[in-house]
PDB file of C-alpha atoms and ligand atoms in Angstrom:
ATOM      1  CA  MET A  53    -173.726 -21.385 113.544  1.00 70.00           C
ATOM      2  CA  THR A  54    -173.686 -21.510 109.730  1.00 86.00           C
ATOM      3  CA  TYR A  55    -170.611 -22.955 108.011  1.00 94.00           C
ATOM      4  CA  ASP A  56    -168.489 -20.143 106.550  1.00 97.00           C
ATOM      5  CA  LYS A  57    -167.141 -21.439 103.242  1.00 96.00           C
ATOM      6  CA  ASP A  58    -164.368 -18.819 103.434  1.00 97.00           C
ATOM      7  CA  ASN A  59    -163.000 -19.926 106.812  1.00 98.00           C
ATOM      8  CA  ILE A  60    -159.219 -20.219 106.897  1.00 98.00           C
ATOM      9  CA  PHE A  61    -159.083 -24.031 106.601  1.00 98.00           C
ATOM     10  CA  ALA A  62    -161.558 -24.093 103.695  1.00 98.00           C
ATOM     11  CA  ARG A  63    -159.286 -21.586 101.957  1.00 98.00           C
ATOM     12  CA  ILE A  64    -156.218 -23.743 102.699  1.00 98.00           C
ATOM     13  CA  VAL A  65    -158.031 -26.806 101.287  1.00 98.00           C
ATOM     14  CA  ARG A  66    -158.829 -24.821  98.107  1.00 98.00           C
ATOM     15  CA  GLY A  67    -155.185 -23.775  97.832  1.00 97.00           C
ATOM     16  CA  GLU A  68    -155.998 -20.071  98.245  1.00 98.00           C
ATOM     17  CA  ILE A  69    -153.780 -19.778 101.322  1.00 97.00           C
ATOM     18  CA  PRO A  70    -150.435 -21.593 101.659  1.00 98.00           C
ATOM     19  CA  CYS A  71    -149.693 -24.240 104.251  1.00 98.00           C
ATOM     20  CA  HIS A  72    -146.821 -26.526 105.181  1.00 98.00           C
ATOM     21  CA  LYS A  73    -148.390 -29.657 103.736  1.00 98.00           C
ATOM     22  CA  VAL A  74    -147.738 -33.043 105.307  1.00 98.00           C
ATOM     23  CA  TYR A  75    -150.209 -35.281 103.473  1.00 98.00           C
ATOM     24  CA  GLU A  76    -153.101 -35.026 101.033  1.00 98.00           C
ATOM     25  CA  ASP A  77    -155.557 -37.467  99.494  1.00 98.00           C
ATOM     26  CA  ALA A  78    -158.937 -37.130  97.805  1.00 98.00           C
ATOM     27  CA  ASP A  79    -160.823 -36.532 101.063  1.00 98.00           C
ATOM     28  CA  THR A  80    -158.343 -35.067 103.562  1.00 98.00           C
ATOM     29  CA  LEU A  81    -155.422 -32.700 104.018  1.00 98.00           C
ATOM     30  CA  ALA A  82    -152.804 -32.576 106.805  1.00 98.00           C
ATOM     31  CA  PHE A  83    -150.592 -29.539 107.451  1.00 98.00           C
ATOM     32  CA  MET A  84    -148.547 -27.912 110.184  1.00 98.00           C
ATOM     33  CA  ASP A  85    -150.316 -25.743 112.775  1.00 98.00           C
ATOM     34  CA  ILE A  86    -148.796 -22.254 112.465  1.00 98.00           C
ATOM     35  CA  MET A  87    -149.020 -21.729 116.237  1.00 97.00           C
ATOM     36  CA  PRO A  88    -147.867 -25.163 117.383  1.00 96.00           C
ATOM     37  CA  GLN A  89    -148.318 -26.333 120.944  1.00 95.00           C
ATOM     38  CA  ALA A  90    -145.284 -28.597 120.441  1.00 94.00           C
ATOM     39  CA  GLU A  91    -142.785 -29.257 117.642  1.00 94.00           C
ATOM     40  CA  GLY A  92    -144.553 -31.358 115.027  1.00 96.00           C
ATOM     41  CA  HIS A  93    -148.108 -30.197 115.886  1.00 97.00           C
ATOM     42  CA  THR A  94    -150.092 -31.160 112.779  1.00 98.00           C
ATOM     43  CA  LEU A  95    -153.701 -30.509 111.787  1.00 98.00           C
ATOM     44  CA  VAL A  96    -155.851 -32.956 109.819  1.00 98.00           C
ATOM     45  CA  VAL A  97    -158.965 -31.693 108.031  1.00 98.00           C
ATOM     46  CA  PRO A  98    -161.573 -33.373 105.871  1.00 98.00           C
ATOM     47  CA  LYS A  99    -161.932 -31.515 102.582  1.00 98.00           C
ATOM     48  CA  ALA A 100    -165.734 -31.566 102.824  1.00 97.00           C
ATOM     49  CA  ALA A 101    -167.504 -28.701 104.549  1.00 97.00           C
ATOM     50  CA  GLY A 102    -168.529 -29.110 108.174  1.00 97.00           C
ATOM     51  CA  GLU A 103    -167.795 -26.898 111.138  1.00 97.00           C
ATOM     52  CA  ASP A 104    -167.728 -29.484 113.902  1.00 97.00           C
ATOM     53  CA  ILE A 105    -168.403 -33.084 114.904  1.00 97.00           C
ATOM     54  CA  PHE A 106    -172.153 -32.531 114.751  1.00 97.00           C
ATOM     55  CA  THR A 107    -172.344 -31.242 111.179  1.00 96.00           C
ATOM     56  CA  THR A 108    -169.484 -33.033 109.403  1.00 97.00           C
ATOM     57  CA  PRO A 109    -170.723 -36.007 107.335  1.00 95.00           C
ATOM     58  CA  PRO A 110    -169.743 -39.328 108.991  1.00 97.00           C
ATOM     59  CA  GLU A 111    -167.816 -40.503 105.925  1.00 97.00           C
ATOM     60  CA  SER A 112    -165.696 -37.310 106.057  1.00 97.00           C
ATOM     61  CA  LEU A 113    -165.072 -37.854 109.760  1.00 97.00           C
ATOM     62  CA  ALA A 114    -164.007 -41.429 109.066  1.00 98.00           C
ATOM     63  CA  ALA A 115    -161.593 -40.292 106.351  1.00 98.00           C
ATOM     64  CA  ALA A 116    -160.127 -37.667 108.694  1.00 98.00           C
ATOM     65  CA  VAL A 117    -159.654 -40.230 111.475  1.00 98.00           C
ATOM     66  CA  HIS A 118    -157.912 -42.552 109.018  1.00 98.00           C
ATOM     67  CA  THR A 119    -155.521 -39.753 108.013  1.00 98.00           C
ATOM     68  CA  THR A 120    -155.052 -38.772 111.668  1.00 98.00           C
ATOM     69  CA  GLN A 121    -153.826 -42.294 112.420  1.00 98.00           C
ATOM     70  CA  ARG A 122    -151.484 -42.174 109.439  1.00 98.00           C
ATOM     71  CA  VAL A 123    -150.067 -38.801 110.488  1.00 98.00           C
ATOM     72  CA  ALA A 124    -149.763 -39.847 114.148  1.00 98.00           C
ATOM     73  CA  ARG A 125    -147.716 -42.875 113.075  1.00 98.00           C
ATOM     74  CA  ALA A 126    -145.457 -40.648 110.958  1.00 98.00           C
ATOM     75  CA  ILE A 127    -144.995 -38.138 113.818  1.00 98.00           C
ATOM     76  CA  LYS A 128    -144.104 -41.014 116.140  1.00 97.00           C
ATOM     77  CA  LYS A 129    -141.487 -42.190 113.636  1.00 97.00           C
ATOM     78  CA  ALA A 130    -140.147 -38.696 112.858  1.00 97.00           C
ATOM     79  CA  PHE A 131    -139.976 -37.179 116.359  1.00 96.00           C
ATOM     80  CA  SER A 132    -140.018 -40.253 118.641  1.00 96.00           C
ATOM     81  CA  PRO A 133    -142.194 -38.581 121.287  1.00 95.00           C
ATOM     82  CA  PRO A 134    -143.168 -40.884 124.147  1.00 95.00           C
ATOM     83  CA  GLY A 135    -146.775 -39.699 123.735  1.00 96.00           C
ATOM     84  CA  ILE A 136    -149.093 -38.214 121.127  1.00 97.00           C
ATOM     85  CA  MET A 137    -152.236 -36.256 121.918  1.00 97.00           C
ATOM     86  CA  VAL A 138    -155.138 -36.133 119.447  1.00 98.00           C
ATOM     87  CA  ALA A 139    -157.653 -33.343 120.094  1.00 98.00           C
ATOM     88  CA  GLN A 140    -160.774 -32.133 118.315  1.00 98.00           C
ATOM     89  CA  LEU A 141    -162.602 -29.114 119.733  1.00 97.00           C
ATOM     90  CA  ASN A 142    -166.282 -28.269 119.215  1.00 97.00           C
ATOM     91  CA  GLY A 143    -167.550 -24.768 119.904  1.00 96.00           C
ATOM     92  CA  PRO A 144    -165.900 -21.678 121.399  1.00 95.00           C
ATOM     93  CA  ALA A 145    -166.553 -22.947 124.908  1.00 96.00           C
ATOM     94  CA  ALA A 146    -164.340 -25.929 124.085  1.00 96.00           C
ATOM     95  CA  GLY A 147    -161.675 -23.624 122.646  1.00 95.00           C
ATOM     96  CA  GLN A 148    -162.509 -24.075 118.954  1.00 97.00           C
ATOM     97  CA  SER A 149    -161.320 -21.058 116.979  1.00 97.00           C
ATOM     98  CA  VAL A 150    -161.509 -22.254 113.347  1.00 98.00           C
ATOM     99  CA  PHE A 151    -164.915 -23.550 112.355  1.00 98.00           C
ATOM    100  CA  HIS A 152    -163.988 -26.266 109.885  1.00 98.00           C
ATOM    101  CA  LEU A 153    -163.624 -29.615 111.646  1.00 98.00           C
ATOM    102  CA  HIS A 154    -160.042 -30.626 112.351  1.00 98.00           C
ATOM    103  CA  PHE A 155    -157.983 -32.964 114.468  1.00 98.00           C
ATOM    104  CA  HIS A 156    -154.886 -31.738 116.293  1.00 98.00           C
ATOM    105  CA  VAL A 157    -152.062 -34.297 116.372  1.00 98.00           C
ATOM    106  CA  ILE A 158    -149.613 -33.104 119.023  1.00 97.00           C
ATOM    107  CA  PRO A 159    -146.396 -34.871 120.083  1.00 96.00           C
ATOM    108  CA  ARG A 160    -146.022 -34.934 123.876  1.00 95.00           C
ATOM    109  CA  TYR A 161    -142.726 -35.345 125.688  1.00 91.00           C
ATOM    110  CA  THR A 162    -143.883 -34.976 129.293  1.00 86.00           C
ATOM    111  CA  CYS A 163    -147.326 -34.495 130.768  1.00 80.00           C
ATOM    112  CA  LYS A 164    -146.404 -30.854 131.558  1.00 78.00           C
ATOM    113  CA  ASP A 165    -145.045 -29.696 128.204  1.00 80.00           C
ATOM    114  CA  LEU A 166    -148.152 -28.556 126.338  1.00 87.00           C
ATOM    115  CA  GLY A 167    -147.816 -25.041 124.855  1.00 84.00           C
ATOM    116  CA  ILE A 168    -150.652 -22.518 124.910  1.00 88.00           C
ATOM    117  CA  HIS A 169    -153.379 -23.103 122.319  1.00 88.00           C
ATOM    118  CA  ALA A 170    -153.191 -20.931 119.156  1.00 86.00           C
ATOM    119  CA  ALA A 171    -150.863 -18.415 120.793  1.00 88.00           C
ATOM    120  CA  ASP A 172    -147.291 -18.313 119.464  1.00 90.00           C
ATOM    121  CA  PRO A 173    -146.563 -18.277 115.717  1.00 94.00           C
ATOM    122  CA  ALA A 174    -143.645 -20.563 114.860  1.00 95.00           C
ATOM    123  CA  ASP A 175    -140.739 -19.755 112.558  1.00 96.00           C
ATOM    124  CA  PRO A 176    -141.936 -20.728 109.022  1.00 96.00           C
ATOM    125  CA  ALA A 177    -138.554 -22.358 108.301  1.00 97.00           C
ATOM    126  CA  ALA A 178    -138.992 -24.597 111.369  1.00 96.00           C
ATOM    127  CA  LEU A 179    -142.525 -25.522 110.242  1.00 97.00           C
ATOM    128  CA  ALA A 180    -141.233 -26.375 106.765  1.00 97.00           C
ATOM    129  CA  ALA A 181    -138.506 -28.563 108.275  1.00 97.00           C
ATOM    130  CA  HIS A 182    -140.975 -30.337 110.583  1.00 97.00           C
ATOM    131  CA  ALA A 183    -143.394 -30.954 107.704  1.00 97.00           C
ATOM    132  CA  ALA A 184    -140.543 -32.462 105.668  1.00 97.00           C
ATOM    133  CA  ARG A 185    -139.594 -34.765 108.562  1.00 97.00           C
ATOM    134  CA  ILE A 186    -143.169 -36.004 108.923  1.00 97.00           C
ATOM    135  CA  ARG A 187    -143.627 -36.421 105.156  1.00 97.00           C
ATOM    136  CA  ALA A 188    -140.462 -38.487 105.026  1.00 97.00           C
ATOM    137  CA  ALA A 189    -141.881 -40.782 107.714  1.00 97.00           C
ATOM    138  CA  LEU A 190    -145.281 -41.368 106.055  1.00 96.00           C
TER     139      LEU A 190
HETATM  140  P1  5GP B 366    -159.061 -24.812 117.097  1.00 66.36           P
HETATM  141  O1  5GP B 366    -158.918 -23.718 118.123  1.00 66.36           O
HETATM  142  O2  5GP B 366    -160.154 -24.440 116.143  1.00 66.36           O
HETATM  143  O3  5GP B 366    -159.231 -26.190 117.679  1.00 66.36           O
HETATM  144  O4  5GP B 366    -157.690 -24.892 116.335  1.00 66.36           O
HETATM  145  C1  5GP B 366    -157.355 -24.054 115.286  1.00 66.36           C
HETATM  146  C2  5GP B 366    -155.869 -24.199 115.098  1.00 66.36           C
HETATM  147  O5  5GP B 366    -155.534 -23.602 113.870  1.00 66.36           O
HETATM  148  C3  5GP B 366    -155.032 -23.488 116.180  1.00 66.36           C
HETATM  149  O6  5GP B 366    -154.195 -24.443 116.808  1.00 66.36           O
HETATM  150  C4  5GP B 366    -154.260 -22.429 115.415  1.00 66.36           C
HETATM  151  O7  5GP B 366    -152.948 -22.305 115.885  1.00 66.36           O
HETATM  152  C5  5GP B 366    -154.306 -22.936 113.991  1.00 66.36           C
HETATM  153  N1  5GP B 366    -154.337 -21.913 112.962  1.00 66.36           N
HETATM  154  C6  5GP B 366    -155.009 -20.731 112.985  1.00 66.36           C
HETATM  155  N2  5GP B 366    -154.841 -20.075 111.817  1.00 66.36           N
HETATM  156  C7  5GP B 366    -154.060 -20.871 111.036  1.00 66.36           C
HETATM  157  C8  5GP B 366    -153.541 -20.728 109.710  1.00 66.36           C
HETATM  158  O8  5GP B 366    -153.759 -19.758 109.010  1.00 66.36           O
HETATM  159  N3  5GP B 366    -152.765 -21.749 109.240  1.00 66.36           N
HETATM  160  C9  5GP B 366    -152.477 -22.863 109.999  1.00 66.36           C
HETATM  161  N4  5GP B 366    -151.701 -23.794 109.441  1.00 66.36           N
HETATM  162  N5  5GP B 366    -152.951 -23.021 111.249  1.00 66.36           N
HETATM  163  C10 5GP B 366    -153.734 -22.038 111.767  1.00 66.36           C
END
């Protein structure tokens, strides 16, 4: 598959589409998933182009992992979940639906609480409040 420079996350990185931003640095951006699988579900993307783990430059992957750790720590502080799941899907068969590499950082409260992937849009006001809680914990 060829990288589509107009995929939704590339457009969010360029600021063409709004997001509930949690964190940004020169190489990465973190923002709330609009169809969260749990309260606090955050996405971390490298700014550089790359659709998956095979095509993303290693230095971009490393930057995204660094930010993922930072965001996971902030989610832990903000929401106090007993667990946090980090997921990164490659290819439609794995469930990937946006083809710009990203890490899901999902608070987990029990091993049975995971919502359905990319299914239920959350209230934007709730997403804004969750983003503010995580930002405050960074
Ligand atoms: P994937 O299936 O590629 O691993 O995950 C894509 C994620 O992006 C899904 O969890 C989905 O809910 C989320 N998503 C899809 N469109 C948008 C959007 O426009 N904005 C945000 N913030 N998240 C999105």
